[in-house]
């Protein structure tokens, strides 16, 4: 039996698993939807265990997939997600400045980029995440905020968006 | 298959090869050894390392010979300058992040990476280091994983998932952060890992190795207040020589005893003594289950990796396990009660060291319930109860650890005169010897059960149907009017086949032998590394040679075991047997 430690999401999870079971790529789809339906937008240990038992996929394999794709988060995420591209093109066009500005504005003191790829602000307002490349190098620097890709980003534009988000607005 | 052969050109020579082989195998049949790293025959084939590249005429890029097959007329160069450069670069990239630890490394003498670097003449420090590593995973009793030595070849992942179907480890994360890890990176102890150590046998480097306890044992040997006795598992006599550089299959029983005495063990005993004892108990248990309608099939319980496996994956079938402890644990409880009392040794000043082909034995020795001797002293001799609880077995060392100790002590095993085991716990039979290979426990049990029931000697002692290295072996043996149906499996993927039959209610067997490791103990996770089929076969043959050589070949004829029952235990399955020689199991969720 799956050991679900009640975070209230089991029911939604059940439906997701049943809707996708046996389809090609079911594990990936289920993980994606499970993260989407979680209030904190992450894959908790109990979620991974449930999916493993239901699909009869070993835990290590589920974990392997969940850690391979950078869009999965194993830690609770903030209400907003800011993804900064750290590919070469974006880097040469100033993505480090964007990253540092976002971290500073969100009150995140430390982020060791070479060791982790995501960090959440202490107030859970936002998660900052880096990716190796968005594949949109012509439009560098590129960032993505709450699912929306924005090209030729500048520090000024970023600050404006963050302020808007603070006031409860969307992107 | 001479009919199907095709002709290809290898380094300018025309050679006829079997087209179903890969280029690497085809070249091997032509006497050319192409280096490989991520590829390991019968274990893994993921074409990730690029060490095996060759040049094929007409192909733009170099070809990975571990996966590509030859086609008729193919022209292959296995050592052109371009090939050598590519191989060297592949290894140099692997070494970029690798610690330069070879001098103090547990795999110093047996490391494939080091050998490869040597063969290819690589230069160190050609590429910058860019990786950070977490500290080694020491969480389990049996094995240690050290990421910093891992070259991500994937052999361990493959053996754990496919040969053992345990799936304790997998590649996690990606890019420069890729590593081999467990679920939630909690470490092996919290995972489904059964401690079988098969990963440590296939790993080309020191990234997975046995937890080395030889220092602790040297420490005990140097302590004059202690009596340190040693027991040796059956399979060690057929592999210790190999671990020390003798040809595979060298049988070194007498030299091993001599070497252990030189190392300073007070008494050199034999796990084979308690293998015979196991047959007495397990054989009686089988007969009782057959006669009284107990749970069948009954399954053997001497392989601790296998016990860990059934506790984790088939907890609903635990009732099928024989309640007999393994010979290692029977030895510990008999040594610290019967023998300690007989020899007048205070049990808390006695240390039992076992030499095992197995990493899971380390875990087994530390199971909390494995302190039967302590319980016995509390009940039977209130005046002499030792002040602190103690384990029945203090340390279980692998073949590899013993080989290192022997080397460290400067003992040349080949030049030693053969010596005999000590009495009484060093007496054993040929039946106990073959415990060390798949099918051996079954054969030993059949020899004894048959003669006890039929009250007449067997015409032939050899039960050849249960011998050999095929995955699952079965036989039908008439005993006392019943056709006893038996099956033997080794390697946990094979065990699953028999277990699924039981679960589905269609297992035709009465008695099943299961060993965690492919080949049984001769292929154990603590044995000399990188054992291919030929090496395992040589070790297997060595044990059958030993069986043939011994004067007594049936467990129930072991005079020291008879004496143990007469002087101490009473009868098989008696009250004291239950206290000292039997155990219970519990589900192991992970
Ligand atoms: S694993 Fe091999 S190459 Fe690495 S330090 Fe040990 S002996 Fe040297
Ligand atoms: S010891 Fe066995 S079960 Fe554990 S990780 Fe290694 S191969 Fe897998
Ligand atoms: S631990 Fe060993 S076998 Fe496993 S991937 Fe690393 S180097 Fe290969
Ligand atoms: S051995 Fe062929 S790619 Fe690694």
mmCIF file of C-alpha atoms in Angstrom, chain B residues 78-408:
data_model
loop_
_atom_site.group_PDB
_atom_site.id
_atom_site.type_symbol
_atom_site.label_atom_id
_atom_site.label_comp_id
_atom_site.label_asym_id
_atom_site.label_seq_id
_atom_site.Cartn_x
_atom_site.Cartn_y
_atom_site.Cartn_z
ATOM 1 C CA UNK B 78 41.570 -1.034 -33.696
ATOM 2 C CA UNK B 79 44.658 0.991 -32.928
ATOM 3 C CA UNK B 80 45.180 3.817 -35.388
ATOM 4 C CA UNK B 81 46.563 7.098 -33.994
ATOM 5 C CA UNK B 82 43.078 8.580 -34.250
ATOM 6 C CA UNK B 83 41.612 5.723 -32.216
ATOM 7 C CA UNK B 84 44.259 5.974 -29.536
ATOM 8 C CA UNK B 85 43.842 9.748 -29.299
ATOM 9 C CA UNK B 86 40.073 9.415 -28.873
ATOM 10 C CA UNK B 87 40.417 6.748 -26.205
ATOM 11 C CA UNK B 88 43.006 8.768 -24.374
ATOM 12 C CA UNK B 89 40.808 11.858 -24.410
ATOM 13 C CA UNK B 90 37.849 9.849 -23.109
ATOM 14 C CA UNK B 91 39.910 8.635 -20.152
ATOM 15 C CA UNK B 92 41.516 12.029 -19.532
ATOM 16 C CA UNK B 93 38.065 13.583 -19.274
ATOM 17 C CA UNK B 94 37.071 10.951 -16.729
ATOM 18 C CA UNK B 95 40.229 11.625 -14.761
ATOM 19 C CA UNK B 96 39.697 15.384 -14.770
ATOM 20 C CA UNK B 97 37.400 15.164 -11.766
ATOM 21 C CA UNK B 98 38.944 12.068 -10.259
ATOM 22 C CA UNK B 99 40.927 12.233 -7.020
ATOM 23 C CA UNK B 100 44.566 11.251 -7.405
ATOM 24 C CA UNK B 101 44.267 8.806 -4.581
ATOM 25 C CA UNK B 102 45.584 5.636 -6.153
ATOM 26 C CA UNK B 103 48.255 5.014 -3.541
ATOM 27 C CA UNK B 104 45.809 4.768 -0.676
ATOM 28 C CA UNK B 105 42.840 3.437 -2.603
ATOM 29 C CA UNK B 106 41.023 0.200 -1.763
ATOM 30 C CA UNK B 107 41.051 -0.743 -5.465
ATOM 31 C CA UNK B 108 44.641 0.211 -6.061
ATOM 32 C CA UNK B 109 45.603 -3.216 -7.372
ATOM 33 C CA UNK B 110 42.362 -4.051 -9.158
ATOM 34 C CA UNK B 111 41.210 -0.751 -10.642
ATOM 35 C CA UNK B 112 40.202 -0.831 -14.289
ATOM 36 C CA UNK B 113 40.429 2.927 -14.649
ATOM 37 C CA UNK B 114 43.956 2.972 -13.382
ATOM 38 C CA UNK B 115 44.918 0.111 -15.676
ATOM 39 C CA UNK B 116 43.331 1.878 -18.611
ATOM 40 C CA UNK B 117 45.142 5.113 -17.861
ATOM 41 C CA UNK B 118 48.338 3.116 -17.780
ATOM 42 C CA UNK B 119 47.636 1.257 -21.035
ATOM 43 C CA UNK B 120 46.735 4.425 -22.896
ATOM 44 C CA UNK B 121 49.498 6.553 -21.468
ATOM 45 C CA UNK B 122 47.207 9.395 -20.409
ATOM 46 C CA UNK B 123 48.443 12.713 -19.094
ATOM 47 C CA UNK B 124 47.035 13.962 -15.859
ATOM 48 C CA UNK B 125 45.529 17.418 -15.341
ATOM 49 C CA UNK B 126 44.814 18.168 -18.960
ATOM 50 C CA UNK B 127 41.314 19.353 -18.096
ATOM 51 C CA UNK B 128 40.106 21.509 -15.230
ATOM 52 C CA UNK B 129 38.136 20.035 -12.353
ATOM 53 C CA UNK B 130 34.535 21.189 -12.350
ATOM 54 C CA UNK B 131 32.693 18.817 -10.023
ATOM 55 C CA UNK B 132 31.911 18.868 -6.344
ATOM 56 C CA UNK B 133 31.145 15.633 -4.555
ATOM 57 C CA UNK B 134 29.122 14.766 -1.493
ATOM 58 C CA UNK B 135 30.862 12.790 1.248
ATOM 59 C CA UNK B 136 30.848 8.961 0.895
ATOM 60 C CA UNK B 137 27.680 7.062 1.758
ATOM 61 C CA UNK B 138 28.590 5.023 4.827
ATOM 62 C CA UNK B 139 25.022 4.398 5.897
ATOM 63 C CA UNK B 140 24.868 0.665 5.306
ATOM 64 C CA UNK B 141 26.750 -2.113 7.104
ATOM 65 C CA UNK B 142 28.001 -3.827 3.987
ATOM 66 C CA UNK B 143 29.092 -1.328 1.371
ATOM 67 C CA UNK B 144 30.392 2.195 0.936
ATOM 68 C CA UNK B 145 29.685 4.413 -2.074
ATOM 69 C CA UNK B 146 32.140 7.158 -2.830
ATOM 70 C CA UNK B 147 30.897 9.500 -5.544
ATOM 71 C CA UNK B 148 34.268 11.114 -6.029
ATOM 72 C CA UNK B 149 35.588 7.874 -7.551
ATOM 73 C CA UNK B 150 32.554 7.248 -9.716
ATOM 74 C CA UNK B 151 32.997 7.555 -13.459
ATOM 75 C CA UNK B 152 29.283 7.093 -14.180
ATOM 76 C CA UNK B 153 29.770 3.949 -16.232
ATOM 77 C CA UNK B 154 26.378 2.614 -15.177
ATOM 78 C CA UNK B 155 27.471 -0.958 -14.457
ATOM 79 C CA UNK B 156 26.211 -0.843 -10.872
ATOM 80 C CA UNK B 157 22.859 0.574 -11.919
ATOM 81 C CA UNK B 158 22.467 -2.195 -14.495
ATOM 82 C CA UNK B 159 23.451 -5.047 -12.181
ATOM 83 C CA UNK B 160 21.202 -3.760 -9.408
ATOM 84 C CA UNK B 161 18.217 -3.266 -11.702
ATOM 85 C CA UNK B 162 18.545 -6.190 -14.057
ATOM 86 C CA UNK B 163 20.534 -8.990 -12.431
ATOM 87 C CA UNK B 164 19.137 -8.312 -8.972
ATOM 88 C CA UNK B 165 15.866 -6.468 -9.746
ATOM 89 C CA UNK B 166 16.391 -4.411 -6.595
ATOM 90 C CA UNK B 167 16.585 -0.939 -8.169
ATOM 91 C CA UNK B 168 18.217 0.606 -5.123
ATOM 92 C CA UNK B 169 20.305 2.982 -7.208
ATOM 93 C CA UNK B 170 19.840 5.001 -10.383
ATOM 94 C CA UNK B 171 21.367 7.960 -12.136
ATOM 95 C CA UNK B 172 20.026 11.130 -10.612
ATOM 96 C CA UNK B 173 20.128 14.736 -11.738
ATOM 97 C CA UNK B 174 21.826 15.702 -14.996
ATOM 98 C CA UNK B 175 24.819 17.372 -16.585
ATOM 99 C CA UNK B 176 27.756 18.020 -14.306
ATOM 100 C CA UNK B 177 25.566 17.113 -11.336
ATOM 101 C CA UNK B 178 24.797 13.600 -12.577
ATOM 102 C CA UNK B 179 25.510 10.959 -10.004
ATOM 103 C CA UNK B 180 24.489 7.490 -8.924
ATOM 104 C CA UNK B 181 22.113 7.843 -6.036
ATOM 105 C CA UNK B 182 19.282 6.382 -4.018
ATOM 106 C CA UNK B 183 15.700 7.596 -3.662
ATOM 107 C CA UNK B 184 15.737 11.105 -2.145
ATOM 108 C CA UNK B 185 19.527 10.690 -1.751
ATOM 109 C CA UNK B 186 18.925 9.105 1.635
ATOM 110 C CA UNK B 187 21.717 6.597 1.303
ATOM 111 C CA UNK B 188 21.758 2.847 0.836
ATOM 112 C CA UNK B 189 20.597 1.929 4.335
ATOM 113 C CA UNK B 190 17.260 3.654 3.754
ATOM 114 C CA UNK B 191 16.828 2.242 0.262
ATOM 115 C CA UNK B 192 15.717 -1.099 -1.094
ATOM 116 C CA UNK B 193 19.394 -2.169 -1.225
ATOM 117 C CA UNK B 194 19.848 -5.765 -0.063
ATOM 118 C CA UNK B 195 23.615 -5.328 0.471
ATOM 119 C CA UNK B 196 24.401 -8.112 -1.981
ATOM 120 C CA UNK B 197 27.506 -6.265 -3.143
ATOM 121 C CA UNK B 198 27.102 -7.232 -6.800
ATOM 122 C CA UNK B 199 27.614 -3.559 -7.628
ATOM 123 C CA UNK B 200 30.975 -3.648 -5.850
ATOM 124 C CA UNK B 201 32.065 -6.616 -7.945
ATOM 125 C CA UNK B 202 31.270 -4.958 -11.280
ATOM 126 C CA UNK B 203 32.400 -1.419 -10.429
ATOM 127 C CA UNK B 204 35.599 -0.648 -12.348
ATOM 128 C CA UNK B 205 36.822 1.724 -9.618
ATOM 129 C CA UNK B 206 36.619 2.199 -5.867
ATOM 130 C CA UNK B 207 33.294 4.051 -6.086
ATOM 131 C CA UNK B 208 31.509 1.084 -4.538
ATOM 132 C CA UNK B 209 33.409 -1.157 -2.196
ATOM 133 C CA UNK B 210 32.994 -3.323 0.855
ATOM 134 C CA UNK B 211 33.070 -1.584 4.217
ATOM 135 C CA UNK B 212 36.590 -2.456 5.271
ATOM 136 C CA UNK B 213 36.829 -3.782 8.834
ATOM 137 C CA UNK B 214 40.277 -5.318 8.648
ATOM 138 C CA UNK B 215 41.730 -2.686 10.975
ATOM 139 C CA UNK B 216 39.294 -3.601 13.730
ATOM 140 C CA UNK B 217 40.213 -7.250 13.291
ATOM 141 C CA UNK B 218 43.954 -6.505 13.371
ATOM 142 C CA UNK B 219 43.242 -4.577 16.561
ATOM 143 C CA UNK B 220 41.498 -7.542 18.183
ATOM 144 C CA UNK B 221 44.278 -9.897 17.084
ATOM 145 C CA UNK B 222 46.768 -7.661 18.831
ATOM 146 C CA UNK B 223 44.838 -7.615 22.117
ATOM 147 C CA UNK B 224 46.208 -10.281 24.518
ATOM 148 C CA UNK B 225 43.021 -10.218 26.600
ATOM 149 C CA UNK B 226 40.972 -11.633 23.731
ATOM 150 C CA UNK B 227 40.538 -15.065 22.212
ATOM 151 C CA UNK B 228 39.908 -14.478 18.540
ATOM 152 C CA UNK B 229 38.522 -17.399 16.573
ATOM 153 C CA UNK B 230 37.866 -17.412 12.859
ATOM 154 C CA UNK B 231 35.429 -19.299 10.639
ATOM 155 C CA UNK B 232 35.796 -19.564 6.880
ATOM 156 C CA UNK B 233 32.882 -19.899 4.484
ATOM 157 C CA UNK B 234 33.024 -22.770 1.970
ATOM 158 C CA UNK B 235 33.571 -20.539 -1.072
ATOM 159 C CA UNK B 236 36.674 -18.815 0.307
ATOM 160 C CA UNK B 237 38.928 -21.816 -0.252
ATOM 161 C CA UNK B 238 38.117 -21.602 -3.960
ATOM 162 C CA UNK B 239 38.677 -17.853 -4.344
ATOM 163 C CA UNK B 240 41.268 -16.646 -1.835
ATOM 164 C CA UNK B 241 44.108 -17.937 -4.007
ATOM 165 C CA UNK B 242 42.690 -16.035 -6.966
ATOM 166 C CA UNK B 243 42.432 -12.860 -4.872
ATOM 167 C CA UNK B 244 46.123 -13.280 -4.103
ATOM 168 C CA UNK B 245 47.163 -13.727 -7.708
ATOM 169 C CA UNK B 246 46.959 -17.498 -8.183
ATOM 170 C CA UNK B 247 45.000 -18.844 -11.168
ATOM 171 C CA UNK B 248 41.184 -18.798 -10.839
ATOM 172 C CA UNK B 249 39.897 -22.039 -9.369
ATOM 173 C CA UNK B 250 43.002 -22.590 -7.199
ATOM 174 C CA UNK B 251 41.956 -24.553 -4.147
ATOM 175 C CA UNK B 252 43.889 -23.288 -1.128
ATOM 176 C CA UNK B 253 42.109 -24.820 1.878
ATOM 177 C CA UNK B 254 45.213 -25.894 3.784
ATOM 178 C CA UNK B 255 47.242 -22.794 2.929
ATOM 179 C CA UNK B 256 44.336 -20.588 3.980
ATOM 180 C CA UNK B 257 44.268 -22.284 7.390
ATOM 181 C CA UNK B 258 48.016 -21.783 7.721
ATOM 182 C CA UNK B 259 47.760 -18.116 6.727
ATOM 183 C CA UNK B 260 44.998 -17.486 9.271
ATOM 184 C CA UNK B 261 47.164 -19.017 12.029
ATOM 185 C CA UNK B 262 50.037 -16.758 11.017
ATOM 186 C CA UNK B 263 47.754 -13.763 11.213
ATOM 187 C CA UNK B 264 47.265 -14.676 14.859
ATOM 188 C CA UNK B 265 43.847 -16.289 15.139
ATOM 189 C CA UNK B 266 43.751 -18.495 18.252
ATOM 190 C CA UNK B 267 41.539 -21.095 16.631
ATOM 191 C CA UNK B 268 40.920 -21.628 12.952
ATOM 192 C CA UNK B 269 37.459 -23.100 12.527
ATOM 193 C CA UNK B 270 35.213 -23.705 9.585
ATOM 194 C CA UNK B 271 31.783 -22.364 8.706
ATOM 195 C CA UNK B 272 31.400 -25.717 6.995
ATOM 196 C CA UNK B 273 30.925 -27.236 10.449
ATOM 197 C CA UNK B 274 27.742 -25.241 10.847
ATOM 198 C CA UNK B 275 26.822 -25.822 7.212
ATOM 199 C CA UNK B 276 26.559 -29.478 8.199
ATOM 200 C CA UNK B 277 24.603 -28.412 11.259
ATOM 201 C CA UNK B 278 22.297 -26.363 9.015
ATOM 202 C CA UNK B 279 21.579 -29.467 6.958
ATOM 203 C CA UNK B 280 20.612 -31.377 10.094
ATOM 204 C CA UNK B 281 18.237 -28.645 11.197
ATOM 205 C CA UNK B 282 16.908 -27.667 7.784
ATOM 206 C CA UNK B 283 16.534 -31.260 6.622
ATOM 207 C CA UNK B 284 14.529 -32.056 9.776
ATOM 208 C CA UNK B 285 12.448 -28.939 9.239
ATOM 209 C CA UNK B 286 11.672 -29.975 5.671
ATOM 210 C CA UNK B 287 10.640 -33.477 6.766
ATOM 211 C CA UNK B 288 8.447 -32.015 9.484
ATOM 212 C CA UNK B 289 6.754 -29.677 7.020
ATOM 213 C CA UNK B 290 6.232 -32.523 4.549
ATOM 214 C CA UNK B 291 4.807 -34.831 7.200
ATOM 215 C CA UNK B 292 2.751 -32.346 9.188
ATOM 216 C CA UNK B 293 1.469 -30.218 6.330
ATOM 217 C CA UNK B 294 3.593 -27.135 7.002
ATOM 218 C CA UNK B 295 4.077 -24.249 4.586
ATOM 219 C CA UNK B 296 5.532 -25.460 1.290
ATOM 220 C CA UNK B 297 7.613 -24.940 -0.675
ATOM 221 C CA UNK B 298 10.159 -24.357 2.035
ATOM 222 C CA UNK B 299 12.951 -22.004 0.947
ATOM 223 C CA UNK B 300 16.543 -21.966 2.177
ATOM 224 C CA UNK B 301 17.672 -19.085 4.351
ATOM 225 C CA UNK B 302 21.467 -19.027 4.324
ATOM 226 C CA UNK B 303 22.006 -16.124 1.925
ATOM 227 C CA UNK B 304 21.533 -12.831 3.800
ATOM 228 C CA UNK B 305 21.086 -10.729 0.653
ATOM 229 C CA UNK B 306 18.256 -13.040 -0.263
ATOM 230 C CA UNK B 307 16.716 -12.641 3.208
ATOM 231 C CA UNK B 308 16.902 -8.858 2.853
ATOM 232 C CA UNK B 309 15.245 -9.221 -0.534
ATOM 233 C CA UNK B 310 12.279 -11.322 0.543
ATOM 234 C CA UNK B 311 11.749 -9.127 3.605
ATOM 235 C CA UNK B 312 11.552 -6.088 1.324
ATOM 236 C CA UNK B 313 9.803 -7.365 -1.776
ATOM 237 C CA UNK B 314 7.841 -10.487 -0.835
ATOM 238 C CA UNK B 315 6.953 -10.051 2.847
ATOM 239 C CA UNK B 316 3.784 -12.062 2.262
ATOM 240 C CA UNK B 317 5.942 -15.143 1.584
ATOM 241 C CA UNK B 318 8.094 -15.017 4.739
ATOM 242 C CA UNK B 319 6.347 -18.130 6.060
ATOM 243 C CA UNK B 320 8.034 -20.122 3.302
ATOM 244 C CA UNK B 321 11.510 -19.404 4.623
ATOM 245 C CA UNK B 322 13.254 -22.022 6.663
ATOM 246 C CA UNK B 323 13.642 -20.658 10.178
ATOM 247 C CA UNK B 324 17.272 -21.846 10.220
ATOM 248 C CA UNK B 325 19.869 -19.158 10.744
ATOM 249 C CA UNK B 326 22.648 -19.060 8.208
ATOM 250 C CA UNK B 327 25.760 -21.165 8.893
ATOM 251 C CA UNK B 328 27.672 -17.966 9.787
ATOM 252 C CA UNK B 329 25.187 -17.109 12.527
ATOM 253 C CA UNK B 330 24.836 -20.706 13.755
ATOM 254 C CA UNK B 331 28.588 -20.724 14.104
ATOM 255 C CA UNK B 332 28.598 -17.558 16.194
ATOM 256 C CA UNK B 333 26.006 -18.808 18.640
ATOM 257 C CA UNK B 334 27.544 -22.283 18.948
ATOM 258 C CA UNK B 335 31.075 -20.886 19.359
ATOM 259 C CA UNK B 336 30.109 -18.475 22.110
ATOM 260 C CA UNK B 337 28.065 -21.063 24.060
ATOM 261 C CA UNK B 338 29.060 -24.696 23.502
ATOM 262 C CA UNK B 339 32.658 -24.065 22.558
ATOM 263 C CA UNK B 340 33.284 -21.214 25.011
ATOM 264 C CA UNK B 341 31.951 -23.359 27.841
ATOM 265 C CA UNK B 342 33.893 -26.445 26.753
ATOM 266 C CA UNK B 343 37.154 -24.506 26.351
ATOM 267 C CA UNK B 344 36.627 -22.417 29.471
ATOM 268 C CA UNK B 345 36.662 -19.079 27.671
ATOM 269 C CA UNK B 346 34.624 -16.212 29.076
ATOM 270 C CA UNK B 347 32.264 -15.407 26.205
ATOM 271 C CA UNK B 348 32.786 -11.660 26.439
ATOM 272 C CA UNK B 349 36.528 -12.109 25.890
ATOM 273 C CA UNK B 350 35.901 -14.140 22.780
ATOM 274 C CA UNK B 351 35.698 -12.605 19.325
ATOM 275 C CA UNK B 352 34.295 -14.431 16.331
ATOM 276 C CA UNK B 353 35.543 -13.289 12.944
ATOM 277 C CA UNK B 354 34.103 -14.767 9.796
ATOM 278 C CA UNK B 355 35.611 -14.781 6.346
ATOM 279 C CA UNK B 356 32.762 -14.519 3.898
ATOM 280 C CA UNK B 357 32.275 -14.196 0.154
ATOM 281 C CA UNK B 358 29.634 -11.658 0.930
ATOM 282 C CA UNK B 359 28.989 -8.045 1.888
ATOM 283 C CA UNK B 360 25.465 -8.792 3.171
ATOM 284 C CA UNK B 361 27.047 -11.007 5.876
ATOM 285 C CA UNK B 362 28.286 -7.812 7.509
ATOM 286 C CA UNK B 363 24.715 -6.642 7.781
ATOM 287 C CA UNK B 364 23.490 -10.045 8.949
ATOM 288 C CA UNK B 365 26.033 -10.115 11.786
ATOM 289 C CA UNK B 366 24.659 -6.776 13.035
ATOM 290 C CA UNK B 367 20.993 -7.698 13.007
ATOM 291 C CA UNK B 368 19.795 -6.867 16.485
ATOM 292 C CA UNK B 369 18.351 -10.360 17.024
ATOM 293 C CA UNK B 370 21.727 -12.031 16.374
ATOM 294 C CA UNK B 371 22.755 -12.192 20.031
ATOM 295 C CA UNK B 372 21.550 -15.662 20.949
ATOM 296 C CA UNK B 373 24.711 -16.532 22.921
ATOM 297 C CA UNK B 374 24.231 -13.525 25.201
ATOM 298 C CA UNK B 375 20.649 -14.636 25.869
ATOM 299 C CA UNK B 376 21.835 -18.168 26.530
ATOM 300 C CA UNK B 377 24.401 -17.084 29.132
ATOM 301 C CA UNK B 378 21.770 -14.986 30.893
ATOM 302 C CA UNK B 379 19.463 -17.967 31.169
ATOM 303 C CA UNK B 380 21.876 -20.798 31.760
ATOM 304 C CA UNK B 381 24.683 -19.449 33.854
ATOM 305 C CA UNK B 382 23.488 -16.559 35.974
ATOM 306 C CA UNK B 383 26.840 -16.383 37.788
ATOM 307 C CA UNK B 384 28.869 -15.845 34.670
ATOM 308 C CA UNK B 385 26.658 -13.486 32.708
ATOM 309 C CA UNK B 386 28.957 -11.094 30.896
ATOM 310 C CA UNK B 387 28.459 -7.460 31.831
ATOM 311 C CA UNK B 388 27.493 -6.247 28.390
ATOM 312 C CA UNK B 389 25.473 -7.671 25.495
ATOM 313 C CA UNK B 390 27.523 -8.950 22.569
ATOM 314 C CA UNK B 391 26.898 -10.160 19.056
ATOM 315 C CA UNK B 392 27.321 -13.803 18.093
ATOM 316 C CA UNK B 393 29.611 -12.774 15.226
ATOM 317 C CA UNK B 394 31.806 -9.749 15.780
ATOM 318 C CA UNK B 395 33.135 -9.070 12.301
ATOM 319 C CA UNK B 396 32.434 -10.509 8.895
ATOM 320 C CA UNK B 397 35.289 -9.864 6.493
ATOM 321 C CA UNK B 398 35.057 -10.428 2.768
ATOM 322 C CA UNK B 399 37.498 -12.506 0.735
ATOM 323 C CA UNK B 400 38.955 -9.236 -0.510
ATOM 324 C CA UNK B 401 39.604 -7.929 3.000
ATOM 325 C CA UNK B 402 41.294 -11.160 4.064
ATOM 326 C CA UNK B 403 43.455 -11.076 0.939
ATOM 327 C CA UNK B 404 44.554 -7.540 1.864
ATOM 328 C CA UNK B 405 45.377 -8.609 5.429
ATOM 329 C CA UNK B 406 47.442 -11.523 4.165
ATOM 330 C CA UNK B 407 49.326 -9.245 1.800
ATOM 331 C CA UNK B 408 49.848 -6.676 4.505
#
